[in-house]
Structure formats: C-alpha cells, structure tokens
Coordinates of C-alpha atoms in Angstrom, one line a residue:
M226 CA 142.2 135.2 129.5
A227 CA 139.0 133.6 127.8
K228 CA 137.7 132.6 131.2
R229 CA 137.9 136.3 132.7
K230 CA 136.3 137.6 129.4
A231 CA 133.3 135.3 129.9
E232 CA 133.0 136.3 133.5
N233 CA 133.1 139.9 132.5
R234 CA 130.1 139.4 130.1
S235 CA 127.8 137.4 132.5
F236 CA 124.8 139.4 133.5
L237 CA 124.7 140.5 137.1
D238 CA 121.4 140.7 139.2
K239 CA 122.2 144.2 140.6
W240 CA 122.0 145.6 137.0
E241 CA 118.2 145.3 137.2
A242 CA 117.7 147.9 139.7
E243 CA 120.7 150.0 138.6
Y244 CA 119.7 150.0 134.9
L245 CA 116.3 148.6 134.6
F246 CA 117.4 145.6 132.7
T247 CA 116.7 141.8 132.9
Y248 CA 118.1 138.7 131.2
V249 CA 115.9 136.9 128.6
K250 CA 117.0 133.9 126.6
D251 CA 120.8 134.7 126.9
K252 CA 120.2 138.3 126.1
P253 CA 120.1 141.6 128.2
V254 CA 116.6 143.2 127.6
C255 CA 115.7 146.7 128.6
L256 CA 112.6 146.6 130.8
V257 CA 111.6 150.1 129.6
C258 CA 111.7 150.1 125.7
G259 CA 112.3 146.3 125.2
V260 CA 115.6 146.7 123.4
N261 CA 118.2 143.8 123.3
V262 CA 121.8 144.7 123.9
A263 CA 124.0 142.3 121.7
V264 CA 126.8 141.9 124.2
S265 CA 126.2 141.5 127.9
K266 CA 128.7 144.1 129.2
E267 CA 128.0 146.6 131.9
Y268 CA 129.5 149.4 129.8
N269 CA 126.9 148.6 126.9
I270 CA 124.0 148.3 129.4
R271 CA 125.0 151.6 131.3
R272 CA 125.3 153.6 128.1
H273 CA 121.8 152.5 126.9
Y274 CA 120.3 153.5 130.1
E275 CA 122.0 156.7 130.6
T276 CA 121.3 158.0 127.0
K277 CA 117.7 156.7 126.8
H278 CA 116.0 156.5 130.2
H279 CA 118.4 158.2 132.8
D280 CA 116.4 161.5 133.0
K281 CA 113.1 159.8 133.5
Y282 CA 114.2 157.5 136.4
K283 CA 116.9 159.5 138.1
D284 CA 115.0 160.4 141.1
L285 CA 114.0 157.1 142.1
D286 CA 115.7 155.5 145.2
M287 CA 116.7 151.8 145.4
T288 CA 113.5 150.6 146.9
Q289 CA 111.3 152.4 144.2
R290 CA 113.5 151.2 141.5
S291 CA 113.2 147.6 142.9
Q292 CA 109.4 147.8 142.9
K293 CA 109.6 149.5 139.3
V294 CA 111.7 146.6 138.1
E295 CA 109.2 144.0 139.5
E296 CA 106.4 145.8 137.9
M297 CA 108.1 145.8 134.5
K298 CA 109.0 142.3 134.8
R299 CA 105.5 141.2 135.4
S300 CA 104.4 143.3 132.4
L301 CA 107.0 141.6 130.1
V302 CA 105.8 138.2 131.1
S303 CA 102.3 139.1 130.4
Q304 CA 103.3 140.3 126.9
Q305 CA 105.2 137.1 126.3
N306 CA 102.3 134.8 127.4
M307 CA 100.0 137.1 125.1
F308 CA 102.2 136.4 122.1
K309 CA 102.4 132.6 123.0
K310 CA 98.7 132.5 123.3
A311 CA 98.3 134.2 119.8
T312 CA 100.7 131.7 118.3
S313 CA 98.8 128.8 119.8
Q314 CA 95.4 130.2 118.6
S315 CA 97.0 130.7 115.1
E316 CA 98.3 127.0 114.8
A317 CA 94.9 125.8 116.1
A318 CA 93.1 127.9 113.3
V319 CA 95.5 126.3 110.7
K320 CA 94.9 122.7 112.1
A321 CA 91.2 123.2 112.0
S322 CA 91.4 124.4 108.3
Y323 CA 93.3 121.2 107.5
I324 CA 90.9 119.0 109.4
V325 CA 88.0 120.5 107.7
A326 CA 89.6 120.3 104.3
A327 CA 90.2 116.5 104.8
E328 CA 86.7 115.9 105.8
I329 CA 85.4 117.9 102.7
A330 CA 87.7 115.8 100.4
K331 CA 86.7 112.4 102.1
S332 CA 83.0 113.2 101.5
A333 CA 83.6 114.2 97.7
R334 CA 82.1 117.6 98.3
P335 CA 83.3 120.8 96.4
F336 CA 86.0 123.0 97.7
N337 CA 83.5 126.0 98.1
E338 CA 81.8 123.8 100.9
G339 CA 84.2 125.3 103.2
E340 CA 82.7 128.7 103.0
F341 CA 79.4 127.1 103.8
V342 CA 80.8 125.4 106.9
K343 CA 82.5 128.5 107.9
K344 CA 79.0 130.3 108.1
C345 CA 77.6 127.5 110.0
M346 CA 80.4 127.8 112.5
M347 CA 80.0 131.4 113.0
K348 CA 76.2 130.9 113.6
V349 CA 76.9 128.2 116.1
C350 CA 79.6 130.2 117.7
D351 CA 77.2 133.2 118.1
L352 CA 74.8 131.2 120.1
V353 CA 77.1 128.7 122.0
C354 CA 80.3 130.7 122.8
P355 CA 80.2 134.3 121.4
E356 CA 83.5 135.2 123.3
K357 CA 85.3 132.7 120.9
K358 CA 83.9 134.4 117.7
Q359 CA 87.5 135.7 116.7
A360 CA 89.1 132.3 117.2
F361 CA 86.4 130.8 114.8
S362 CA 86.7 133.7 112.4
N363 CA 90.4 133.0 112.1
V364 CA 89.8 129.5 110.7
S365 CA 90.4 130.0 106.9
L366 CA 88.1 128.0 104.7
S367 CA 87.9 130.0 101.5
R368 CA 87.8 127.9 98.3
N369 CA 91.3 128.5 97.4
T370 CA 92.5 127.7 101.1
V371 CA 90.5 124.3 101.0
A372 CA 92.0 123.5 97.6
D373 CA 95.5 124.1 98.7
R374 CA 95.1 122.2 102.0
T375 CA 93.8 119.3 100.1
C376 CA 96.9 119.2 97.9
D377 CA 99.1 119.7 101.1
L378 CA 97.5 116.6 102.8
A379 CA 97.7 114.5 99.6
T380 CA 101.5 115.4 99.3
N381 CA 102.0 114.6 103.0
L382 CA 100.4 111.1 102.5
Y383 CA 102.5 110.5 99.3
D384 CA 105.7 111.5 101.3
Q385 CA 104.7 109.1 104.1
L386 CA 104.3 106.3 101.6
M387 CA 107.7 107.1 100.1
E388 CA 109.3 106.8 103.5
K389 CA 107.5 103.4 104.2
G390 CA 108.6 102.1 100.7
K391 CA 112.3 102.2 101.8
D392 CA 111.4 99.3 104.3
F393 CA 109.5 97.3 101.8
V394 CA 110.9 93.7 101.2
A395 CA 108.2 92.8 98.6
F396 CA 105.2 94.7 97.1
S397 CA 102.5 94.0 94.5
L398 CA 100.5 96.3 92.2
A399 CA 97.0 96.4 91.4
V400 CA 96.0 98.3 88.0
D401 CA 92.8 99.2 86.5
E402 CA 91.5 102.0 84.2
S403 CA 88.1 103.8 83.9
C404 CA 86.8 107.0 82.5
D405 CA 85.5 110.0 84.4
A406 CA 82.6 112.3 83.8
S407 CA 84.5 114.3 81.0
D408 CA 85.6 111.0 79.3
T409 CA 89.2 111.3 80.4
A410 CA 90.7 107.9 81.1
Q411 CA 92.0 107.6 84.6
L412 CA 94.4 105.0 85.5
S413 CA 94.6 103.8 89.2
V414 CA 97.6 102.0 90.6
F415 CA 97.5 100.5 94.3
I416 CA 100.4 99.3 96.0
R417 CA 100.6 96.6 98.7
G418 CA 104.0 96.5 100.4
V419 CA 105.2 94.4 103.3
D420 CA 108.1 95.6 105.5
S421 CA 110.7 93.4 107.3
N422 CA 108.4 93.2 110.3
L423 CA 105.6 91.7 108.0
C424 CA 103.3 94.7 108.4
V425 CA 101.2 95.4 105.4
T426 CA 100.7 98.9 104.0
E427 CA 97.9 99.2 101.4
E428 CA 97.6 102.6 99.7
L429 CA 97.0 104.4 96.3
L430 CA 100.3 104.6 94.6
G431 CA 99.3 106.7 91.5
F432 CA 96.3 108.1 89.8
K433 CA 97.2 109.2 86.2
S434 CA 95.1 111.1 83.7
M435 CA 95.6 109.8 80.2
H436 CA 94.1 112.2 77.6
G437 CA 95.1 110.3 74.6
T438 CA 95.0 106.5 73.9
T439 CA 95.3 103.8 76.5
T440 CA 97.5 101.2 74.9
G441 CA 99.5 98.7 76.9
K442 CA 102.6 100.8 76.3
E443 CA 101.2 104.0 77.6
I444 CA 99.6 102.2 80.6
F445 CA 103.2 100.7 81.3
E446 CA 104.8 104.0 81.1
E447 CA 102.5 105.5 83.6
V448 CA 102.9 102.5 85.9
S449 CA 106.7 102.7 85.5
K450 CA 106.6 106.4 86.5
C451 CA 104.7 105.5 89.7
V452 CA 107.2 102.9 90.6
T453 CA 110.2 105.0 89.8
E454 CA 109.0 108.3 91.4
I455 CA 108.5 106.5 94.8
K456 CA 112.0 105.0 94.3
L457 CA 111.1 101.3 94.7
P458 CA 113.4 98.7 93.1
W459 CA 111.9 96.5 90.4
D460 CA 113.3 93.4 91.9
K461 CA 110.9 93.6 94.9
L462 CA 107.8 93.5 92.7
V463 CA 106.4 90.1 93.1
G464 CA 102.7 90.4 91.9
L465 CA 100.6 92.4 89.4
T466 CA 96.8 92.1 89.3
T467 CA 94.6 93.6 86.6
D468 CA 91.1 93.5 85.2
G469 CA 92.1 91.1 82.5
A470 CA 91.8 93.6 79.6
P471 CA 93.9 92.9 76.4
A472 CA 95.9 96.3 77.0
M473 CA 96.5 94.9 80.6
C474 CA 97.3 91.2 80.2
G475 CA 98.9 91.0 76.7
K476 CA 102.1 88.9 76.8
K477 CA 104.1 91.1 74.3
S478 CA 102.4 94.5 74.0
G479 CA 100.3 94.6 77.2
L480 CA 101.2 95.8 80.5
V481 CA 102.0 92.3 82.0
G482 CA 104.5 91.6 79.1
M483 CA 106.3 95.0 79.4
V484 CA 106.6 94.8 83.2
R485 CA 108.2 91.3 82.7
E486 CA 110.4 92.8 80.1
K487 CA 111.3 95.7 82.4
M488 CA 112.2 93.2 85.2
R489 CA 114.4 91.3 82.7
E490 CA 116.3 94.4 81.8
E491 CA 116.7 95.3 85.6
N492 CA 118.2 91.7 86.0
C493 CA 115.5 90.8 88.6
A494 CA 116.0 87.3 90.0
G495 CA 112.4 86.9 91.0
E496 CA 109.5 85.9 88.8
L497 CA 106.4 88.2 88.5
T498 CA 103.1 86.5 89.5
V499 CA 100.1 87.8 87.5
Y500 CA 96.5 87.5 88.5
H501 CA 93.1 88.4 86.7
C502 CA 90.9 90.0 89.4
I503 CA 89.2 87.2 91.4
I504 CA 86.0 89.1 91.7
H505 CA 85.9 90.0 88.1
Q506 CA 86.6 86.2 87.1
E507 CA 83.7 85.2 89.4
S508 CA 81.4 87.5 87.8
L509 CA 82.3 86.1 84.4
C510 CA 81.8 82.6 85.5
A511 CA 78.2 83.3 85.9
K512 CA 77.8 84.0 82.3
A513 CA 78.5 80.2 81.6
L514 CA 74.9 79.4 82.9
K515 CA 73.6 80.8 79.7
M516 CA 70.4 82.1 81.1
E517 CA 70.2 85.5 79.8
H518 CA 66.8 85.0 78.3
V519 CA 65.3 85.0 81.9
M520 CA 67.4 88.0 82.8
T521 CA 66.2 89.8 79.7
T522 CA 62.5 89.1 80.6
V523 CA 62.9 90.4 84.1
T524 CA 64.8 93.4 83.0
Q525 CA 62.1 94.3 80.5
V526 CA 59.4 93.9 83.2
V527 CA 61.3 96.2 85.7
N528 CA 61.9 98.7 83.0
F529 CA 58.2 98.8 82.1
I530 CA 57.3 99.5 85.8
R531 CA 60.2 102.0 86.5
A532 CA 60.7 103.9 83.4
K533 CA 57.4 105.9 83.3
G534 CA 56.7 107.7 86.3
L535 CA 52.9 107.1 86.3
N536 CA 53.5 103.2 86.0
H537 CA 55.9 103.5 89.0
R538 CA 53.7 105.4 91.2
Q539 CA 50.6 103.2 90.4
F540 CA 52.8 100.1 91.0
K541 CA 53.9 101.3 94.5
F542 CA 50.4 102.2 95.3
F543 CA 49.2 98.7 94.3
L544 CA 51.7 97.2 96.3
E545 CA 50.7 99.2 99.3
E546 CA 47.0 98.2 98.7
C547 CA 48.0 94.4 98.7
G548 CA 49.9 94.9 101.9
S549 CA 53.2 93.6 100.3
E550 CA 56.1 93.2 102.5
Y551 CA 58.0 95.1 99.6
A552 CA 57.2 98.6 98.4
D553 CA 59.1 98.6 95.2
V554 CA 61.3 96.9 92.6
P555 CA 65.0 97.9 92.1
Y556 CA 66.6 98.6 88.8
H557 CA 69.2 96.2 87.4
T558 CA 72.6 97.7 86.7
E559 CA 75.0 95.4 84.9
V560 CA 78.2 97.3 86.4
R561 CA 77.1 96.7 89.9
W562 CA 78.1 93.3 91.0
L563 CA 75.1 92.6 93.4
S564 CA 72.5 94.3 91.4
R565 CA 71.5 91.2 89.5
G566 CA 70.7 89.0 92.6
K567 CA 68.7 91.8 94.3
V568 CA 66.5 92.3 91.2
L569 CA 65.9 88.8 90.7
N570 CA 65.0 88.1 94.3
R571 CA 62.7 91.0 94.4
C572 CA 60.8 90.1 91.1
F573 CA 60.5 86.3 92.4
E574 CA 59.1 87.6 95.8
L575 CA 56.6 89.8 94.0
R576 CA 55.9 87.6 90.9
E577 CA 52.3 87.3 91.6
E578 CA 51.8 91.2 92.2
I579 CA 53.7 91.9 89.2
C580 CA 51.7 89.7 87.1
Q581 CA 48.5 91.2 88.4
F582 CA 49.7 94.8 87.9
L583 CA 50.8 94.0 84.2
E584 CA 47.2 92.5 83.6
T585 CA 45.7 95.8 84.8
K586 CA 47.8 97.6 82.1
G587 CA 46.8 95.2 79.3
K588 CA 50.1 93.2 79.1
D589 CA 50.2 89.5 78.4
T590 CA 51.7 87.7 81.2
A591 CA 51.5 84.2 79.8
E592 CA 55.3 83.9 79.7
L593 CA 55.7 85.1 83.3
R594 CA 53.1 82.4 84.5
E595 CA 54.6 79.5 82.5
Q596 CA 56.1 76.8 84.8
K597 CA 59.2 76.5 82.9
F598 CA 59.9 80.2 83.2
L599 CA 59.2 80.2 86.9
C600 CA 61.5 77.1 87.5
E601 CA 64.2 79.0 85.6
L602 CA 63.6 82.1 87.3
A603 CA 63.9 80.2 90.7
F604 CA 67.0 78.6 89.9
L605 CA 68.7 81.8 88.6
C606 CA 67.6 83.5 91.7
D607 CA 69.0 81.0 94.1
I608 CA 72.4 80.6 92.3
S609 CA 72.7 84.5 92.0
S610 CA 72.2 84.7 95.6
H611 CA 75.1 82.1 96.3
L612 CA 77.2 83.9 93.8
D613 CA 76.5 87.2 95.4
A614 CA 77.4 85.8 98.9
L615 CA 80.8 84.6 97.3
N616 CA 81.3 88.0 95.9
L617 CA 80.8 89.8 99.2
Q618 CA 83.4 87.4 100.9
L619 CA 85.8 88.5 98.2
Q620 CA 85.2 92.2 98.5
G621 CA 86.9 94.6 101.1
R622 CA 90.3 96.0 101.9
G623 CA 93.1 94.1 103.4
R624 CA 92.0 90.8 102.0
I625 CA 94.8 88.1 102.0
I626 CA 94.9 86.3 98.8
T627 CA 95.0 82.8 100.5
D628 CA 91.7 83.6 102.2
M629 CA 90.1 84.7 98.8
Y630 CA 91.4 81.5 97.2
A631 CA 90.0 79.4 100.1
A632 CA 86.5 81.1 99.5
V633 CA 86.8 80.2 95.8
R634 CA 87.7 76.6 96.6
A635 CA 84.8 76.2 99.1
F636 CA 82.4 77.5 96.5
K637 CA 83.7 74.9 94.0
T638 CA 83.2 72.2 96.6
K639 CA 79.5 73.6 97.2
L640 CA 78.8 73.4 93.4
C641 CA 79.7 69.5 93.4
L642 CA 77.4 69.0 96.5
W643 CA 74.6 71.1 94.9
E644 CA 75.0 69.1 91.6
N645 CA 74.7 65.7 93.4
Q646 CA 71.7 66.9 95.4
M647 CA 70.0 68.2 92.4
L648 CA 70.3 65.1 90.6
Q649 CA 68.5 63.3 93.4
G650 CA 65.9 65.9 93.2
N651 CA 66.8 67.6 96.7
P652 CA 67.3 71.3 96.1
C653 CA 67.7 71.9 99.9
H654 CA 70.0 74.8 99.3
F655 CA 67.9 76.5 96.8
P656 CA 64.9 77.9 98.8
C657 CA 63.2 79.6 95.7
C658 CA 63.5 76.3 93.8
Q659 CA 61.9 74.6 96.7
T660 CA 59.0 77.0 96.8
I661 CA 58.2 76.3 93.0
K662 CA 58.6 72.7 93.2
A663 CA 56.2 72.6 96.1
Q664 CA 53.7 74.4 93.8
I665 CA 54.2 72.3 90.6
S666 CA 54.6 68.6 90.0
T667 CA 57.8 67.1 90.9
A668 CA 58.2 65.5 87.6
V669 CA 57.9 68.8 85.9
F670 CA 60.7 70.6 87.8
P671 CA 63.9 70.1 85.8
C672 CA 66.4 68.8 88.4
A673 CA 68.6 67.1 85.7
Q674 CA 68.7 70.3 83.5
F675 CA 69.8 72.5 86.6
A676 CA 72.3 69.8 87.7
E677 CA 73.9 70.2 84.4
K678 CA 74.0 74.0 84.8
L679 CA 75.7 73.5 88.1
S680 CA 78.2 71.1 86.5
I681 CA 79.1 73.9 83.8
L682 CA 79.4 76.4 86.3
A683 CA 81.9 74.3 88.3
A684 CA 84.0 73.6 85.2
E685 CA 84.0 77.3 84.5
F686 CA 85.4 78.0 87.9
S687 CA 88.0 75.3 87.6
R688 CA 89.1 76.7 84.1
R689 CA 89.2 80.3 85.2
F690 CA 90.9 79.9 88.5
A691 CA 93.5 77.5 87.2
D692 CA 96.4 79.9 87.6
F693 CA 95.4 80.1 91.4
D694 CA 95.3 76.3 91.6
V695 CA 99.0 76.2 90.4
Q696 CA 99.9 78.3 93.5
K697 CA 98.1 76.1 95.9
C698 CA 101.2 74.8 97.6
R699 CA 102.7 78.2 98.0
F700 CA 99.3 79.5 99.5
E701 CA 99.4 76.7 102.1
L702 CA 102.9 77.9 103.3
L703 CA 101.2 81.1 104.4
S704 CA 97.7 79.7 105.4
N705 CA 98.8 76.4 107.1
P706 CA 102.5 75.9 107.1
F707 CA 102.3 73.1 109.6
A708 CA 100.3 70.9 107.2
V709 CA 102.6 71.3 104.2
D710 CA 104.2 68.3 102.6
V711 CA 108.0 69.1 102.9
E712 CA 108.7 67.1 99.9
N713 CA 106.6 69.2 97.8
A714 CA 107.8 72.6 99.0
P715 CA 110.5 74.6 97.3
T716 CA 114.0 73.3 98.1
N717 CA 115.4 76.6 99.3
I718 CA 112.6 76.5 102.3
Q719 CA 112.7 72.7 103.1
M720 CA 115.0 72.8 106.1
E721 CA 113.5 75.8 107.5
L722 CA 110.1 74.3 107.1
I723 CA 111.0 71.1 108.9
E724 CA 112.4 73.3 111.8
L725 CA 109.1 75.2 111.9
Q726 CA 107.0 72.1 111.8
C727 CA 108.9 70.6 114.7
N728 CA 108.9 73.7 116.9
D729 CA 106.1 73.1 119.3
T730 CA 106.2 76.9 120.6
L731 CA 105.5 78.1 117.1
K732 CA 102.8 75.6 116.7
S733 CA 101.1 76.9 119.8
K734 CA 101.5 80.5 118.6
Y735 CA 100.0 79.5 115.3
D736 CA 96.8 78.0 117.0
A737 CA 96.7 81.0 119.2
V738 CA 96.8 83.9 116.8
G739 CA 95.7 82.3 113.5
A740 CA 97.0 82.1 110.0
A741 CA 96.9 85.8 109.2
Q742 CA 98.8 87.1 112.2
F743 CA 101.2 84.2 112.6
P744 CA 103.9 85.2 109.9
R745 CA 105.0 88.1 112.2
F746 CA 106.0 85.4 114.7
I747 CA 108.3 83.6 112.2
P748 CA 111.8 84.0 113.8
D749 CA 114.5 85.8 112.0
T750 CA 116.5 82.5 111.8
M751 CA 114.1 81.4 109.1
P752 CA 114.7 84.1 106.5
Q753 CA 113.5 82.1 103.6
L754 CA 110.1 81.5 105.1
R755 CA 109.7 85.2 106.1
T756 CA 110.4 86.2 102.6
Q757 CA 107.9 83.7 101.2
A758 CA 105.3 85.0 103.7
A759 CA 106.1 88.7 102.8
Q760 CA 105.7 87.9 99.0
K761 CA 102.3 86.1 99.6
L762 CA 101.0 88.8 102.0
S763 CA 101.8 91.5 99.5
M764 CA 99.8 90.0 96.7
F765 CA 96.5 91.5 95.5
G766 CA 93.7 89.0 94.9
S767 CA 91.4 91.6 93.0
T768 CA 91.2 95.1 91.9
Y769 CA 88.5 95.8 94.4
L770 CA 90.4 98.8 95.6
C771 CA 90.6 100.3 92.0
E772 CA 86.8 99.8 91.5
Q773 CA 86.2 101.4 94.8
L774 CA 88.2 104.4 93.9
F775 CA 86.5 104.8 90.7
S776 CA 83.2 104.9 92.6
S777 CA 84.7 107.7 94.6
M778 CA 85.8 109.4 91.5
K779 CA 82.4 109.4 89.9
M780 CA 81.0 110.9 93.0
T781 CA 83.7 113.6 93.0
K782 CA 84.1 114.5 89.5
T783 CA 80.4 114.9 88.5
T784 CA 78.8 116.6 85.5
H785 CA 78.8 119.7 87.7
R786 CA 82.5 119.5 88.4
R787 CA 84.0 118.6 85.0
R788 CA 86.4 121.4 85.4
L789 CA 88.1 119.8 88.4
T790 CA 91.9 119.7 87.6
D791 CA 93.8 116.5 87.5
E792 CA 95.8 117.5 90.5
H793 CA 92.9 118.4 92.6
L794 CA 91.1 115.1 91.7
R795 CA 94.2 113.0 92.4
S796 CA 94.5 114.8 95.8
I797 CA 91.0 114.2 96.6
L798 CA 91.1 110.5 95.9
R799 CA 94.4 110.0 97.7
I800 CA 92.8 111.4 100.9
S801 CA 89.7 109.6 100.6
S802 CA 91.3 106.2 99.9
A803 CA 94.1 106.4 102.6
Q804 CA 93.7 103.7 105.0
S805 CA 97.1 102.5 106.3
L806 CA 98.3 106.2 106.6
S807 CA 97.0 109.4 107.9
P808 CA 98.0 113.0 107.2
D809 CA 100.5 114.6 109.8
I810 CA 98.5 117.7 110.4
D811 CA 100.7 118.9 113.3
E812 CA 103.7 118.9 110.7
L813 CA 101.8 120.7 108.1
A814 CA 100.4 123.3 110.6
S815 CA 103.9 124.0 111.8
K816 CA 104.8 125.0 108.2
K817 CA 101.9 127.5 107.8
R818 CA 100.9 130.8 109.3
C819 CA 97.4 131.8 110.0
Q820 CA 95.6 133.6 107.3
V821 CA 92.2 135.0 108.3
S822 CA 89.5 133.8 105.8
G823 CA 88.2 136.6 103.6
L824 CA 84.7 135.2 104.3
G825 CA 82.8 138.0 106.5
T826 CA 81.7 137.1 110.0
S827 CA 78.5 139.2 110.1
D828 CA 75.2 137.6 109.7

C-alpha cells in the first residue's frame, strides 16, 4: 500500500507539457507563476493548471506546448542563476568588510577609517572597473559596521583558542600590567599552550581593564577569570612569568602566592614554576655597573641640543657642514630597552662635533674632554652594545625558554673572558675602548677598574638568574636529552631516558631536525619524556608579548581616542596580537547578510 502511494506521488515527465509544471528540489513548480505544489499528485497539479492558466494556454497544441515549456524552463534556470550570483556577491561583500576591518584593527587606526577606505575604493573603481561599481558599493564600511566586525573577529579568535585549549596537556601564563592614555590600568594575560602533538599555541588569553586599585588579590581575580572562562584545568598550569612587581611576585598576597594557593585548593599534583622576566632582569643587571653619572652627562648634552628647536636645527646644519656620517643625535628614553645603547654610541661617534658645537654656544666642555670621562663613556658604550645584543636575542615571539637561558649562560661566559682580557690590558672586544686607548696613554686607561665592573656585572647576572640555574638539568632534557646524566635526572623519567639515549634512530632524528623540533618525534611509548617536553615548551621566558601588546595599546588608544571602550580596545588588541590563530572569515560571513553601506557612492 505504501509502495503504491509513493508511486502515485512521483512526478511524471508528461505533466510538463500537459500542465506546464516542472520538478525542482523534490517539489512540483508551476512554470507560469512559480508556485510550489505541496503534494506531487496529478489531481493537485491539474487543479492548479485548470483554475489558473487553462484559459490562456488551451489553444496550444502539443508541439507548441513543448516549445513553451522549454522556453519557460530556460527562464527559470536564468532566474535561479541570478539569485545564486546575487547571494555570492552578497557574501563577497561581507567577507570584504571583515577583511578591511581586520586590517584597520591591525594598523591601530580608528573605526571611521573604513569610510575613507570606501571612498578610495569607489574612486579607483570608477577608473579601473566602472561596471563593478555596485559590487564595491555593497561593501559596508561605516564606522558602526567596522566596530561590529572587529568584535566578531575577536570573538571568533577567542572561540578558536577555547577549542584549542581542550587539547592542551600543559600551559603557562605571562602576566603584566600597564596604564593606557586615560590612566586606566590594563592587565594583559598571554597563554602558551602545548597539545598532545607538542604543537605550541601562543595567544592573548585576556586583556582586562582595572578601573580601581591593582593589588595582588585583584590581579589574581582577573587572571582566575581568564583561566576559568576558557575552561582550562588548573592542574595543567606549569609556569607563571611576571614583571617582578610586588603585586605580582608576592608569596602571600601577590599573584604568585594566590595562584599557588588556588592550585593547592584544586589538589593539583604538579608544582608551579615562577619566573621573573628574563629581559627585565637583564636590564636590571646593567644598573649594577653604577655608571649613572656618565649617562646623566650624556642625557644633559642631548637634551640641550634637542630640547630647543633652534639648537636642534643649528646642530643638524653644523653636522652637515662638517660632512659628518651622522645627521642627528637621538633622544634617550628609559622605557625603551635599546635606547640607551643607541644614544651612547651616537654621542661617542660625534664626541668631537658635540664639543665644538657646545663651545659655539658658550658651554663649558672641560668635562666632556677629560680623559677619565672619555674612557668611561667608551666602556659604557661598548658594554651597552653587548647588553643590547643580548636583549635582541631574548626578544621575539615563540622563543623557547631553554634557548633564552642558553643565551644568558653564553653572556655570563663572555663576561668572564672579557674580565680576564681587560686585566691583561687587551680590550679586543670593546672597539670604543680600543679607540680611546689608542688616543691616550696606555697607563692612563683604567683596565683594572673596568675589569672590576665586568666582575660585578657577572656576579649580578649569577644572582638574578639563580632560579634559572636550578632548572638547568630540566632544561637540558629539552635542549639536549642525549647528553643528560641519567643519574641526575628525575627518577620518573630515568628508564625512558635510557631508552631514548640508546635509540640510534632517534639520535639521527635529533641531529637532523634540531632541539626545537625534536620533541615532536619522541614516541608515545615515552609518555613521561613527552610530558616533560610539553611542560618546558609551554613556559614563557619573558613578558615580551605583554610589553609588545602595551606598545600596540598606546598606538591604538591615544589621547585622541580616550573614549574607546574596553570591549573595542580588547577586540582590536586580540586581532593585532594573533599569531597562531587567524579569524575564520568564511564562517563569520555565512552568518551575516549583506547590508549596503550608508556612505554615498557619488563623487
């Protein structure tokens, strides 16, 4: 019975000519008016034809009917293609608006820049492809649209991060705080997670505006919200890196102490490893040289030249007349890590020109011409250059903590070498010192004094990086597992470590791909080693990402954009800082309908 019922409701080809119907997507469709018939029965189709269209087409014979049917079917296909094309153009317009919004966010430009971009697009379209003017006009780039698109993109990135977080076997956090242009404290939290395949994801976890005080408790509450909202278990947190401020590193009321307390409450088996930012500590080590008097004099000279427009113009003209290689001296900014070395180098190279210019202005240059000052300036210039080179090695995204520690160890070894050479009166790695030493008496050049400075600096490095030295054995498990002494390794990985070191295939793979990529090739039969590798790969060595984000924040939220909301600022920074993830624009566009911009297309 059911079979006969199904057969009676199947569409027959002869109905096309008899009743002017066709079959589209499992439904009979009238070729004349486009009405769908709910049930595919001849009675229903015939009734529609006889009541609606019989009088108009009753005089046509079968041949004429067949021709009419083919003509109507071609017209129907043309209409369908037109609708598909319109839908495709609509989706393309929405995708374009998302792409432009993403670029506006990455470049830290205001949302209303979209309107300027739209005007430029229309001008170009008029000249290059005027027939496409409507398609370009459909791209909505009004201020509100760009703002909404920016929030959508940021939400999509966060959803992707949450999805990736489900696969993390270990993760670490980098936390720092700074103030924006409206003096609102902004807390940035970056996450570095490692999944079961030992792939690293490094993204912004949270950017929280703190309108009140910024005590350790309040910072912890915001960090806790970030971890909870993304649904990450606390027992997978293995590392926490901060800027070393008391509110961050306090053992009881600071962020570190409260995170450890939270992990104890959650019965987490692992122990939290805490680091003070390597780059920040390297910068603090330089203060042990106690040569601020040299830097103060240099800063005063630079300020005298740069602070007044007339002096600055005359100095640049003076350098041009002298045929100097350099055209100016830069300002010194304490918060810029490499500023100190650049200013010292330029002032050393232009020391004679600076003295001559100051004398034309009636300034006393006796101190600047003293041999003692020139020797100290040369030494500070050289050691600052070496420290800046180390600083650059430690900067960047995706840096593995073992590589950063290796760079610090290498620098400590260099300091010992430089100290011994300086004691022997051989500053061969200090070019500025060599220049001054050649100009003055060798006996006058204070080699012993500078050797003592290098010794103090080496001791300061050892003191500040003691917490990294404690982890040396664990770092070697990641950087060079084949050279680790098994007896000194943790007992839970000793058996697996022996198997690894005796495996010639894995040793060849290590030699081929290097330490950074090798952990991915550790077999699943060595779970403890893979866990150790995941934990070390996930650790932040510095808060560089936070500092970089704050630089972007100051470019985004300027004095002219103080009214930028917390949500919009957070969305912009999430997009601009994204590295491991990229927004799924196709998915976002599929959920939107094209809305033509209110911006006029006329010239």
